[in-house]
Amino acid sequence: MSPPGDRRSQPRPHRALLLHNPSARSGGRAIDAAKALKAAGIEVRLVECRDPRLVSAQIAWHASDVDRIVVAGGDGTLSNAAAGIIKAGLPLGIMPLGTANDLARTLGIPDDLEAAARLIVAGKTRRIDVGEVNGHLFFNVASIGLSADLAACLSPELKRRWGKLGYSLAAAKVLVAGRRFHAHIIGRAGDVRVKTMQVAVGNGRHYGGGSIIHEDATIDDGQLDLYSLESRRVWGLLLKLRAFRRGQHGAWKEVRTAKQPEFVIHTRRPRAVNADGELVTQTPAHFRVRPQAVDVFAP
């Protein structure tokens, strides 16, 4: 037995790898996130990652030295970290510093950094699903059509300068130019050919700054929630905005919905696929769910 006062008798403090992108709009607040974690009793290794594509590589490099991964950023950074988190087998902590923070909203993680740090220290975790499209992982939603066009218009400079207002400005531009396209949706229950403005496949509950993918969607049900917007005109979508915020858009006849663990979508010509705000691949697109893939600190 170690004598009283021997440091070997004291429990080793938790050690977190805190990843952040200093170029992001709220990147400077990563220091505040680190201070909040340290104040809550966690040793912090703060690592900058300016290239989102290298987030998982950074996790692999440091995983043996820490017992949890904390991402100070938004949904795009979290999605880029997903592969590294799964491979490392470590729990995920979220310090919401993004524009939309939809994963944090789905999980009930507060925007206040000190409150988010206390959740990570408390140690209670929840196992959640991860979505995948053509090998690219996402937490919230992946889509073809309007949202992909929005992602193409929404430059990093626009997000940094205008924040949520930047989304509104880009969305107005995309809606004015919106046109339907042909898509072939294949699922376990059969297949259908449609003319649509957008096909979205959700893994979580929230997307787009708080809209709900489906009113009964959860991030741990082992299912993907699909909807297809088959309105002929953009103004028809505007009438449904309130329903989309509530996840009740499936009640409209111009909106097709389905819930399954896997979908394949073909289009007449290759179309970009947006996953959690970033263009990651193109059609044909194979969507599937990875059930219970990540442990995350959450209420």
CSV table of C-alpha atoms in Angstrom, one decimal, residues 147-260:
chain,number,residue,atom,x,y,z
A,147,SER,CA,-28.9,21.6,-49.6
A,148,ALA,CA,-25.9,20.6,-51.8
A,149,ASP,CA,-26.4,23.7,-53.9
A,150,LEU,CA,-26.5,25.7,-50.6
A,151,ALA,CA,-23.2,24.1,-49.4
A,152,ALA,CA,-21.6,25.1,-52.7
A,153,CYS,CA,-22.7,28.7,-52.3
A,154,LEU,CA,-21.8,28.9,-48.6
A,155,SER,CA,-18.2,29.8,-48.6
A,156,PRO,CA,-16.1,29.7,-45.4
A,157,GLU,CA,-15.7,33.5,-45.8
A,158,LEU,CA,-19.5,33.9,-45.9
A,159,LYS,CA,-19.9,31.8,-42.8
A,160,ARG,CA,-17.1,33.6,-40.9
A,161,ARG,CA,-18.5,37.0,-41.7
A,162,TRP,CA,-22.2,36.5,-41.4
A,163,GLY,CA,-22.8,33.4,-39.4
A,164,LYS,CA,-26.4,32.2,-39.5
A,165,LEU,CA,-27.3,35.2,-41.6
A,166,GLY,CA,-24.9,33.8,-44.2
A,167,TYR,CA,-27.1,30.7,-44.4
A,168,SER,CA,-30.2,32.8,-45.0
A,169,LEU,CA,-28.5,34.8,-47.8
A,170,ALA,CA,-27.2,31.7,-49.6
A,171,ALA,CA,-30.5,29.9,-49.1
A,172,ALA,CA,-32.4,32.7,-50.8
A,173,LYS,CA,-30.1,32.6,-53.8
A,174,VAL,CA,-30.4,28.8,-54.0
A,175,LEU,CA,-34.2,28.8,-53.7
A,176,VAL,CA,-34.6,31.3,-56.5
A,177,ALA,CA,-32.6,29.0,-58.9
A,178,GLY,CA,-34.1,25.8,-57.6
A,179,ARG,CA,-35.3,23.2,-60.2
A,180,ARG,CA,-36.4,19.6,-59.9
A,181,PHE,CA,-34.3,16.7,-61.1
A,182,HIS,CA,-34.8,13.0,-61.8
A,183,ALA,CA,-33.9,10.5,-59.0
A,184,HIS,CA,-34.2,6.8,-58.6
A,185,ILE,CA,-34.6,5.9,-54.9
A,186,ILE,CA,-33.9,2.2,-54.0
A,187,GLY,CA,-34.7,0.8,-50.6
A,188,ARG,CA,-35.5,-2.5,-48.9
A,189,ALA,CA,-39.2,-1.8,-49.4
A,190,GLY,CA,-38.8,-1.3,-53.1
A,191,ASP,CA,-37.8,1.5,-55.4
A,192,VAL,CA,-39.4,4.6,-56.9
A,193,ARG,CA,-38.5,7.1,-59.6
A,194,VAL,CA,-39.2,10.8,-58.8
A,195,LYS,CA,-38.8,14.4,-59.9
A,196,THR,CA,-37.6,16.2,-56.8
A,197,MET,CA,-35.9,19.4,-55.6
A,198,GLN,CA,-34.1,17.6,-52.8
A,199,VAL,CA,-33.6,14.1,-51.3
A,200,ALA,CA,-32.3,14.2,-47.7
A,201,VAL,CA,-31.3,11.2,-45.6
A,202,GLY,CA,-31.1,11.9,-41.9
A,203,ASN,CA,-29.2,9.9,-39.2
A,204,GLY,CA,-29.9,12.3,-36.4
A,205,ARG,CA,-32.9,14.5,-35.5
A,206,HIS,CA,-31.8,18.1,-36.3
A,207,TYR,CA,-30.3,19.6,-39.3
A,208,GLY,CA,-30.0,23.1,-41.0
A,209,GLY,CA,-29.9,25.0,-37.8
A,210,GLY,CA,-32.7,23.3,-35.9
A,211,SER,CA,-35.1,21.8,-38.5
A,212,ILE,CA,-36.2,18.3,-37.8
A,213,ILE,CA,-35.7,15.5,-40.3
A,214,HIS,CA,-38.8,13.7,-39.1
A,215,GLU,CA,-40.9,14.2,-36.0
A,216,ASP,CA,-40.1,10.7,-34.6
A,217,ALA,CA,-36.5,10.6,-35.7
A,218,THR,CA,-33.8,9.8,-33.1
A,219,ILE,CA,-30.0,9.3,-33.4
A,220,ASP,CA,-30.0,5.9,-31.8
A,221,ASP,CA,-32.8,3.9,-33.5
A,222,GLY,CA,-30.7,2.1,-36.1
A,223,GLN,CA,-32.6,3.8,-38.9
A,224,LEU,CA,-32.2,6.5,-41.6
A,225,ASP,CA,-35.0,9.0,-42.3
A,226,LEU,CA,-35.5,10.0,-45.9
A,227,TYR,CA,-37.6,12.7,-47.4
A,228,SER,CA,-38.0,13.8,-51.0
A,229,LEU,CA,-39.3,17.3,-51.9
A,230,GLU,CA,-41.4,16.9,-55.0
A,231,SER,CA,-43.1,20.3,-55.1
A,232,ARG,CA,-43.2,21.8,-58.6
A,233,ARG,CA,-42.4,25.3,-57.5
A,234,VAL,CA,-40.2,26.9,-54.9
A,235,TRP,CA,-43.1,28.9,-53.4
A,236,GLY,CA,-44.7,25.5,-52.5
A,237,LEU,CA,-41.7,24.8,-50.3
A,238,LEU,CA,-42.0,28.2,-48.6
A,239,LEU,CA,-45.5,27.2,-47.5
A,240,LYS,CA,-44.1,24.2,-45.7
A,241,LEU,CA,-41.3,25.9,-43.8
A,242,ARG,CA,-43.1,25.6,-40.4
A,243,ALA,CA,-43.8,21.9,-41.0
A,244,PHE,CA,-40.1,21.3,-41.7
A,245,ARG,CA,-39.1,23.0,-38.5
A,246,ARG,CA,-41.3,20.6,-36.6
A,247,GLY,CA,-40.5,17.5,-38.7
A,248,GLN,CA,-44.1,17.3,-39.9
A,249,HIS,CA,-43.5,17.8,-43.6
A,250,GLY,CA,-44.4,14.1,-44.3
A,251,ALA,CA,-48.1,15.2,-44.0
A,252,TRP,CA,-47.8,17.1,-47.3
A,253,LYS,CA,-48.5,15.0,-50.4
A,254,GLU,CA,-45.6,16.7,-52.2
A,255,VAL,CA,-43.1,15.3,-49.7
A,256,ARG,CA,-42.3,11.6,-49.8
A,257,THR,CA,-40.8,10.0,-46.6
A,258,ALA,CA,-39.3,6.6,-45.7
A,259,LYS,CA,-37.5,5.1,-42.7
A,260,GLN,CA,-35.0,2.3,-43.4
